[in-house]
Amino acid sequence: MLCDNCKENEAIISYTKMSGNNVEEVHLCATCAEKKMKEDLIFNQAISSQVDSFLKELFKLTGNFDKEAVKKACKKCGTTFDELEKNHLGCEECYETFSAELSSMLNSLKYTSKHKGKIPKSADSSILIRREEEELEINLAEAVEREEYEKAAIYRDRLKEIRENR
């Protein structure tokens, strides 16, 4: 869904704005959300630092609020992180320069920097088993973090079974 304000970037936040009997759902990209929420929320100078802190926490994973990341440019081709994020293109040096921002963005989207392509049908079954083991380890860690111990026990038992049958 596109941003309701700039109509260019992908909306990453939605909120409901109520004024009187009028209820409006607003969808914004990180840049427009920062501007809009500051306008809507800063009604008193006493809370402006709290609003800034809130917005910084809200957008820290996207890299869009970090002014230093926006200013940083690749030494080889001059691409900024903002351009890299929009165009998904850069030189080999870009991915080194912006590795922290890219990693943070991937984590916030629940993606991983590890490629998981298709496995050929003729491939050895050990590849499938290894992939299942990796996914179970990730699921186990997430279940423990969320305190879903019943699920964690299932993942742990399946991991144990796979490792015993090797």
XYZ file of N, CA, C and O in Angstrom:
664
model
N 0.843 -1.171 0.000
C 0.000 0.000 0.000
C 0.891 1.238 0.000
O 1.869 1.300 0.741
N 0.569 2.196 -0.830
C 1.353 3.421 -0.933
C 0.992 4.401 0.177
O -0.118 4.386 0.717
N 1.937 5.249 0.478
C 1.757 6.293 1.481
C 0.626 7.232 1.041
O 0.579 7.655 -0.120
N -0.288 7.548 1.978
C -1.391 8.461 1.679
C -0.912 9.882 1.434
O -1.577 10.652 0.741
N 0.251 10.225 1.957
C 0.740 11.587 1.858
C 1.548 11.827 0.581
O 1.165 12.636 -0.254
N 2.667 11.102 0.416
C 3.544 11.358 -0.740
C 3.158 10.532 -1.966
O 3.566 10.840 -3.076
N 2.410 9.468 -1.789
C 1.945 8.575 -2.868
C 3.109 7.964 -3.660
O 2.954 7.558 -4.793
N 4.322 7.904 -3.039
C 5.495 7.356 -3.720
C 6.052 6.123 -3.006
O 6.326 5.122 -3.638
N 6.228 6.233 -1.691
C 6.869 5.177 -0.911
C 5.831 4.215 -0.335
O 4.656 4.555 -0.198
N 6.310 3.031 0.024
C 5.465 2.011 0.636
C 5.113 2.438 2.064
O 5.974 2.864 2.830
N 3.833 2.352 2.424
C 3.392 2.695 3.777
C 3.842 1.605 4.742
O 3.696 0.421 4.456
N 4.426 2.019 5.870
C 4.869 1.044 6.859
C 4.150 1.217 8.193
O 4.340 0.424 9.091
N 3.355 2.272 8.312
C 2.640 2.502 9.556
C 1.234 2.993 9.234
O 1.018 3.717 8.274
N 0.295 2.527 10.025
C -1.091 2.970 9.895
C -1.570 3.398 11.269
O -1.213 2.775 12.265
N -2.343 4.459 11.302
C -2.945 4.851 12.564
C -4.303 5.473 12.294
O -4.612 5.865 11.169
N -5.119 5.507 13.319
C -6.465 6.053 13.210
C -6.475 7.419 13.865
O -6.090 7.564 15.022
N -6.896 8.410 13.099
C -6.964 9.785 13.587
C -8.434 10.122 13.813
O -9.262 9.980 12.903
N -8.737 10.537 15.032
C -10.127 10.859 15.357
C -10.212 12.328 15.751
O -9.439 12.800 16.579
N -11.136 13.021 15.114
C -11.407 14.402 15.485
C -12.914 14.606 15.415
O -13.509 14.536 14.344
N -13.516 14.812 16.581
C -14.970 14.915 16.657
C -15.604 13.588 16.273
O -15.257 12.536 16.802
N -16.535 13.620 15.316
C -17.181 12.398 14.831
C -16.469 11.813 13.617
O -16.874 10.782 13.091
N -15.415 12.481 13.172
C -14.672 12.047 11.983
C -13.559 11.073 12.377
O -12.716 11.386 13.201
N -13.589 9.871 11.782
C -12.553 8.869 12.013
C -11.867 8.614 10.681
O -12.511 8.308 9.682
N -10.530 8.758 10.677
C -9.770 8.612 9.445
C -8.598 7.665 9.680
O -7.844 7.811 10.642
N -8.452 6.665 8.811
C -7.295 5.778 8.892
C -6.235 6.314 7.944
O -6.500 6.562 6.770
N -5.025 6.475 8.472
C -3.933 7.084 7.726
C -2.821 6.046 7.553
O -2.437 5.371 8.500
N -2.314 5.924 6.319
C -1.219 5.001 5.991
C -0.053 5.846 5.499
O -0.189 6.587 4.530
N 1.105 5.713 6.185
C 2.240 6.578 5.874
C 3.546 5.801 5.752
O 3.740 4.790 6.411
N 4.452 6.330 4.923
C 5.828 5.814 4.870
C 6.563 6.395 6.076
O 6.051 7.284 6.762
N 7.775 5.931 6.327
C 8.520 6.373 7.508
C 8.791 7.869 7.485
O 8.637 8.553 8.500
N 9.174 8.401 6.328
C 9.509 9.818 6.227
C 8.288 10.696 6.500
O 8.354 11.629 7.297
N 7.175 10.378 5.845
C 5.956 11.172 6.035
C 5.379 10.975 7.438
O 4.839 11.909 8.028
N 5.505 9.763 7.988
C 4.995 9.500 9.332
C 5.740 10.348 10.354
O 5.129 10.894 11.280
N 7.054 10.455 10.174
C 7.846 11.273 11.098
C 7.329 12.711 11.086
O 7.053 13.292 12.125
N 7.154 13.267 9.887
C 6.686 14.647 9.767
C 5.271 14.800 10.309
O 4.978 15.699 11.095
N 4.374 13.917 9.874
C 2.961 14.006 10.243
C 2.752 13.816 11.739
O 1.996 14.557 12.367
N 3.435 12.827 12.309
C 3.237 12.573 13.731
C 3.811 13.697 14.579
O 3.271 14.019 15.629
N 4.899 14.288 14.113
C 5.429 15.439 14.845
C 4.418 16.577 14.824
O 4.180 17.225 15.835
N 3.820 16.815 13.665
C 2.814 17.875 13.557
C 1.623 17.584 14.453
O 1.129 18.457 15.155
N 1.135 16.326 14.424
C -0.057 15.960 15.185
C 0.197 15.838 16.682
O -0.667 16.144 17.486
N 1.390 15.374 17.057
C 1.651 15.088 18.466
C 2.300 16.225 19.233
O 2.153 16.320 20.439
N 3.037 17.087 18.541
C 3.740 18.139 19.278
C 2.797 19.328 19.466
O 2.706 20.208 18.632
N 2.090 19.285 20.557
C 1.185 20.377 20.874
C 1.699 21.141 22.096
O 1.158 22.144 22.484
N 2.768 20.653 22.683
C 3.311 21.300 23.859
C 4.825 21.111 23.839
O 5.304 20.000 23.687
N 5.587 22.145 24.002
C 7.044 22.064 23.977
C 7.570 21.136 25.058
O 8.624 20.534 24.913
N 6.835 20.988 26.148
C 7.296 20.148 27.253
C 7.401 18.681 26.848
O 8.213 17.954 27.401
N 6.588 18.240 25.886
C 6.638 16.825 25.505
C 7.396 16.588 24.199
O 7.510 15.455 23.755
N 7.943 17.630 23.572
C 8.577 17.458 22.266
C 9.752 16.487 22.313
O 9.955 15.710 21.388
N 10.549 16.502 23.388
C 11.674 15.568 23.469
C 11.173 14.133 23.626
O 11.773 13.195 23.108
N 10.049 13.959 24.339
C 9.473 12.626 24.483
C 8.938 12.123 23.142
O 9.070 10.948 22.814
N 8.345 13.001 22.365
C 7.837 12.629 21.044
C 9.001 12.256 20.132
O 8.955 11.247 19.430
N 10.073 13.045 20.163
C 11.262 12.724 19.360
C 11.821 11.358 19.737
O 12.184 10.564 18.879
N 11.894 11.096 21.027
C 12.402 9.813 21.508
C 11.492 8.673 21.046
O 11.966 7.624 20.592
N 10.186 8.875 21.135
C 9.219 7.872 20.687
C 9.383 7.592 19.197
O 9.426 6.443 18.767
N 9.499 8.639 18.391
C 9.643 8.465 16.949
C 10.963 7.792 16.596
O 11.017 6.975 15.691
N 12.027 8.117 17.313
C 13.318 7.492 17.050
C 13.229 5.992 17.302
O 13.717 5.189 16.519
N 12.571 5.590 18.396
C 12.394 4.164 18.691
C 11.502 3.507 17.642
O 11.756 2.390 17.219
N 10.467 4.205 17.216
C 9.518 3.669 16.249
C 10.189 3.370 14.917
O 9.924 2.350 14.286
N 11.094 4.221 14.481
C 11.696 4.075 13.158
C 13.136 3.584 13.167
O 13.766 3.520 12.128
N 13.677 3.220 14.314
C 15.090 2.855 14.351
C 15.403 1.635 13.507
O 16.498 1.509 12.983
N 14.467 0.720 13.332
C 14.736 -0.485 12.558
C 14.660 -0.256 11.057
O 15.194 -1.034 10.286
N 13.994 0.779 10.612
C 13.875 1.011 9.173
C 15.059 1.777 8.617
O 15.283 1.761 7.421
N 15.801 2.450 9.488
C 16.931 3.247 9.013
C 16.496 4.600 8.480
O 17.321 5.421 8.136
N 15.186 4.864 8.397
C 14.705 6.110 7.815
C 14.775 7.277 8.788
O 14.800 8.417 8.375
N 14.771 7.008 10.078
C 14.799 8.100 11.038
C 16.227 8.526 11.345
O 16.476 9.649 11.725
N 17.173 7.639 11.180
C 18.575 7.907 11.489
C 19.162 8.868 10.463
O 19.463 8.494 9.347
N 19.319 10.129 10.866
C 19.785 11.159 9.934
C 21.198 10.878 9.444
O 21.553 11.200 8.325
N 22.036 10.259 10.262
C 23.407 9.947 9.849
C 23.417 8.883 8.756
O 24.221 8.943 7.830
N 22.541 7.894 8.850
C 22.473 6.847 7.830
C 22.013 7.441 6.501
O 22.465 7.025 5.443
N 21.117 8.418 6.553
C 20.629 9.052 5.331
C 21.744 9.854 4.665
O 21.867 9.873 3.449
N 22.611 10.491 5.460
C 23.707 11.291 4.923
C 24.846 10.425 4.397
O 25.571 10.842 3.511
N 25.016 9.228 4.964
C 26.129 8.355 4.584
C 25.988 7.948 3.124
O 24.898 7.659 2.649
N 27.108 7.941 2.406
C 27.101 7.568 0.989
C 28.238 6.589 0.722
O 29.260 6.605 1.404
N 28.044 5.767 -0.275
C 29.063 4.807 -0.697
C 30.259 5.563 -1.259
O 30.100 6.476 -2.071
N 31.451 5.185 -0.831
C 32.662 5.855 -1.295
C 32.950 5.585 -2.759
O 33.549 6.394 -3.443
N 32.499 4.434 -3.255
C 32.811 4.057 -4.633
C 31.856 4.700 -5.644
O 32.286 5.264 -6.636
N 30.530 4.599 -5.387
C 29.572 5.086 -6.393
C 28.752 6.294 -5.945
O 28.038 6.885 -6.743
N 28.818 6.646 -4.639
C 28.105 7.825 -4.156
C 26.641 7.591 -3.817
O 25.927 8.525 -3.466
N 26.172 6.356 -3.896
C 24.778 6.044 -3.575
C 24.544 6.215 -2.082
O 25.348 5.774 -1.270
N 23.416 6.855 -1.722
C 23.044 6.983 -0.312
C 22.177 5.787 0.068
O 21.647 5.081 -0.803
N 22.005 5.584 1.381
C 21.181 4.463 1.840
C 19.735 4.633 1.373
O 19.082 3.675 0.988
N 19.255 5.857 1.389
C 17.889 6.135 0.943
C 17.703 5.707 -0.515
O 16.711 5.087 -0.872
N 18.675 6.034 -1.374
C 18.613 5.634 -2.785
C 18.705 4.122 -2.934
O 17.983 3.529 -3.740
N 19.565 3.501 -2.144
C 19.712 2.047 -2.182
C 18.411 1.370 -1.773
O 17.982 0.392 -2.389
N 17.772 1.914 -0.758
C 16.514 1.347 -0.268
C 15.401 1.483 -1.305
O 14.604 0.565 -1.495
N 15.353 2.609 -1.997
C 14.304 2.843 -2.997
C 14.551 2.045 -4.277
O 13.631 1.451 -4.834
N 15.782 2.045 -4.766
C 16.089 1.447 -6.064
C 16.539 -0.002 -5.994
O 16.568 -0.688 -7.010
N 16.943 -0.458 -4.812
C 17.453 -1.823 -4.621
C 18.658 -2.116 -5.509
O 18.888 -3.249 -5.896
N 19.386 -1.077 -5.856
C 20.574 -1.236 -6.698
C 21.745 -0.498 -6.083
O 21.589 0.580 -5.531
N 22.903 -1.089 -6.200
C 24.112 -0.453 -5.716
C 25.304 -1.276 -6.161
O 25.164 -2.379 -6.678
N 26.480 -0.740 -5.946
C 27.699 -1.481 -6.290
C 28.044 -2.434 -5.149
O 27.402 -2.418 -4.096
N 29.093 -3.242 -5.352
C 29.475 -4.203 -4.317
C 29.905 -3.506 -3.031
O 29.731 -4.027 -1.937
N 30.414 -2.296 -3.143
C 30.853 -1.535 -1.969
C 29.664 -1.035 -1.142
O 29.765 -0.894 0.068
N 28.518 -0.793 -1.791
C 27.319 -0.303 -1.094
C 26.893 -1.261 0.010
O 26.510 -0.841 1.098
N 26.972 -2.539 -0.276
C 26.482 -3.524 0.679
C 27.424 -3.666 1.870
O 26.998 -4.048 2.950
N 28.687 -3.297 1.689
C 29.617 -3.231 2.819
C 29.363 -1.953 3.615
O 29.301 -1.976 4.834
N 29.210 -0.837 2.904
C 29.012 0.461 3.546
C 27.756 0.473 4.409
O 27.754 1.016 5.506
N 26.673 -0.112 3.898
C 25.378 -0.066 4.587
C 25.002 -1.402 5.226
O 23.829 -1.674 5.429
N 25.984 -2.213 5.566
C 25.676 -3.548 6.097
C 24.847 -3.481 7.375
O 23.912 -4.265 7.559
N 25.150 -2.549 8.263
C 24.407 -2.447 9.523
C 22.954 -2.044 9.259
O 22.025 -2.629 9.846
N 22.748 -1.076 8.378
C 21.394 -0.618 8.081
C 20.589 -1.710 7.378
O 19.418 -1.929 7.681
N 21.227 -2.411 6.438
C 20.543 -3.475 5.715
C 20.179 -4.628 6.644
O 19.075 -5.172 6.581
N 21.095 -4.979 7.511
C 20.844 -6.058 8.465
C 19.690 -5.694 9.388
O 18.803 -6.509 9.644
N 19.688 -4.469 9.879
C 18.621 -3.991 10.755
C 17.276 -4.012 10.037
O 16.268 -4.426 10.588
N 17.282 -3.570 8.777
C 16.050 -3.544 7.999
C 15.537 -4.961 7.750
O 14.354 -5.233 7.889
N 16.425 -5.882 7.396
C 16.020 -7.267 7.170
C 15.451 -7.890 8.439
O 14.439 -8.592 8.397
N 16.092 -7.623 9.571
C 15.605 -8.161 10.840
C 14.235 -7.616 11.179
O 13.380 -8.339 11.681
N 14.013 -6.327 10.913
C 12.711 -5.735 11.226
C 11.605 -6.311 10.352
O 10.453 -6.347 10.748
N 11.963 -6.786 9.174
C 10.993 -7.390 8.264
C 10.907 -8.903 8.445
O 10.209 -9.580 7.704
N 11.633 -9.424 9.420
C 11.676 -10.861 9.712
C 12.291 -11.650 8.570
O 11.936 -12.789 8.319
N 13.183 -11.010 7.834
C 13.939 -11.705 6.803
C 15.319 -12.006 7.351
O 15.743 -11.451 8.347
N 16.040 -12.818 6.658
C 17.391 -13.144 7.057
C 18.334 -12.825 5.913
O 17.918 -12.793 4.763
N 19.575 -12.575 6.244
C 20.551 -12.270 5.204
C 21.069 -13.546 4.551
O 21.872 -13.493 3.637
N 20.606 -14.687 5.016
C 21.016 -15.964 4.455
C 20.077 -16.342 3.315
O 18.856 -16.354 3.476
N 20.642 -16.644 2.159
C 19.841 -17.007 0.995
C 19.266 -18.407 1.167
O 19.963 -19.331 1.555
N 17.979 -18.538 0.891
C 17.325 -19.837 0.964
C 16.643 -20.092 -0.371
O 15.446 -19.902 -0.520
N 17.424 -20.501 -1.338
C 16.898 -20.771 -2.665
C 16.297 -22.161 -2.758
O 16.220 -22.902 -1.779
N 15.864 -22.524 -3.950
C 15.287 -23.838 -4.181
C 16.372 -24.903 -4.113
O 17.525 -24.660 -4.446
N 15.954 -26.072 -3.713
C 16.861 -27.216 -3.678
C 16.472 -28.133 -4.826
O 15.298 -28.517 -4.945
N 17.411 -28.484 -5.677
C 17.089 -29.379 -6.800
C 16.558 -30.723 -6.301
O 16.956 -31.214 -5.247
N 15.647 -31.309 -7.068
C 15.069 -32.603 -6.691
C 16.129 -33.691 -6.620
O 15.995 -34.645 -5.860
N 17.176 -33.541 -7.409
C 18.236 -34.549 -7.438
C 19.249 -34.370 -6.311
O 20.180 -35.167 -6.197
N 19.074 -33.357 -5.472
C 20.045 -33.073 -4.417
C 19.995 -34.147 -3.333
O 18.977 -34.824 -3.138
N 21.084 -34.258 -2.635
C 21.211 -35.201 -1.529
C 20.209 -34.830 -0.421
O 19.988 -33.651 -0.136
N 19.613 -35.825 0.210
C 18.619 -35.573 1.259
C 19.231 -34.875 2.472
O 18.514 -34.266 3.262
N 20.545 -34.945 2.624
C 21.191 -34.289 3.766
C 21.000 -32.776 3.723
O 20.964 -32.121 4.771
N 20.865 -32.218 2.528
C 20.628 -30.770 2.397
C 19.268 -30.407 2.982
O 19.130 -29.433 3.720
N 18.249 -31.207 2.659
C 16.913 -30.965 3.203
C 16.897 -31.107 4.717
O 16.263 -30.311 5.422
N 17.587 -32.107 5.215
C 17.639 -32.337 6.658
C 18.350 -31.181 7.352
O 17.902 -30.695 8.394
N 19.462 -30.715 6.754
C 20.201 -29.593 7.330
C 19.333 -28.328 7.351
O 19.322 -27.590 8.343
N 18.583 -28.099 6.277
C 17.708 -26.928 6.243
C 16.617 -27.034 7.302
O 16.316 -26.062 8.002
N 16.022 -28.212 7.441
C 14.988 -28.403 8.468
C 15.571 -28.159 9.860
O 14.945 -27.527 10.703
N 16.798 -28.643 10.078
C 17.463 -28.458 11.364
C 17.675 -26.971 11.652
O 17.411 -26.497 12.770
N 18.123 -26.223 10.660
C 18.335 -24.778 10.835
C 17.020 -24.065 11.163
O 16.971 -23.208 12.048
N 15.958 -24.429 10.448
C 14.654 -23.798 10.700
C 14.132 -24.149 12.090
O 13.555 -23.304 12.776
N 14.340 -25.382 12.512
C 13.915 -25.791 13.855
C 14.682 -25.023 14.932
O 14.090 -24.624 15.949
N 15.974 -24.810 14.722
C 16.772 -24.043 15.680
C 16.256 -22.612 15.799
O 16.150 -22.065 16.900
N 15.936 -22.003 14.668
C 15.389 -20.638 14.674
C 14.034 -20.619 15.374
O 13.772 -19.766 16.226
N 13.162 -21.567 15.016
C 11.833 -21.632 15.635
C 11.925 -21.870 17.135
O 11.159 -21.294 17.908
N 12.869 -22.718 17.548
C 13.067 -23.001 18.966
C 13.466 -21.728 19.713
O 12.887 -21.399 20.755
N 14.427 -20.996 19.168
C 14.877 -19.754 19.814
C 13.746 -18.735 19.909
O 13.565 -18.087 20.951
N 12.960 -18.613 18.842
C 11.841 -17.662 18.852
C 10.761 -18.086 19.841
O 10.184 -17.250 20.538
N 10.480 -19.376 19.920
C 9.465 -19.873 20.853
C 9.894 -19.624 22.299
O 9.072 -19.220 23.134
N 11.160 -19.860 22.597
C 11.663 -19.603 23.949
C 11.577 -18.114 24.264
O 11.159 -17.720 25.355
N 11.943 -17.282 23.290
C 11.887 -15.829 23.492
C 10.454 -15.368 23.768
O 10.226 -14.495 24.597
N 9.491 -15.966 23.085
C 8.080 -15.611 23.279
C 7.457 -16.356 24.460
O 6.272 -16.207 24.724
N 8.271 -17.182 25.132
C 7.829 -17.982 26.275
C 6.715 -18.956 25.901
O 5.818 -19.233 26.686
N 6.791 -19.507 24.698
C 5.868 -20.544 24.234
C 6.567 -21.887 24.409
O 7.064 -22.488 23.458
N 6.604 -22.341 25.638
C 7.432 -23.496 25.993
C 6.905 -24.819 25.419
O 7.697 -25.725 25.168
N 5.599 -24.921 25.196
C 5.067 -26.146 24.588
C 5.585 -26.297 23.159
O 6.022 -27.376 22.756
N 5.535 -25.218 22.402
C 6.070 -25.235 21.036
C 7.575 -25.484 21.060
O 8.100 -26.234 20.240
N 8.259 -24.839 21.990
C 9.711 -25.004 22.098
C 10.070 -26.468 22.354
O 11.032 -26.991 21.779
N 9.286 -27.138 23.181
C 9.547 -28.550 23.475
C 9.372 -29.410 22.221
O 10.148 -30.345 21.985
N 8.384 -29.085 21.409
C 8.155 -29.822 20.156
C 9.348 -29.633 19.220
O 9.859 -30.596 18.643
N 9.809 -28.381 19.079
C 10.964 -28.106 18.218
C 12.217 -28.807 18.755
O 12.994 -29.380 17.998
N 12.412 -28.756 20.077
C 13.573 -29.399 20.694
C 13.564 -30.904 20.440
O 14.581 -31.495 20.061
N 12.386 -31.526 20.610
C 12.276 -32.971 20.410
C 12.542 -33.361 18.963
O 13.209 -34.362 18.693
N 12.028 -32.561 18.022
C 12.261 -32.853 16.606
C 13.743 -32.694 16.267
O 14.306 -33.513 15.517
N 14.388 -31.666 16.809
C 15.832 -31.479 16.602
C 16.611 -32.682 17.136
O 17.529 -33.177 16.469
N 16.237 -33.130 18.311
C 16.913 -34.278 18.922
C 16.757 -35.517 18.044
O 17.711 -36.264 17.801
N 15.561 -35.710 17.506
C 15.279 -36.852 16.628
C 16.135 -36.798 15.362
O 16.716 -37.807 14.946
N 16.220 -35.625 14.756
C 17.028 -35.468 13.528
C 18.489 -35.749 13.837
O 19.156 -36.459 13.067
N 18.998 -35.218 14.925
C 20.416 -35.385 15.254
C 20.756 -36.822 15.630
O 21.852 -37.277 15.368
N 19.831 -37.547 16.207
C 20.066 -38.947 16.556
C 20.068 -39.848 15.316
O 20.743 -40.870 15.297
N 19.310 -39.476 14.298
C 19.198 -40.310 13.090
C 20.279 -40.040 12.062
O 20.269 -40.620 10.985
N 21.200 -39.156 12.355
C 22.296 -38.862 11.411
C 23.264 -39.971 11.315
O 23.650 -40.705 12.060
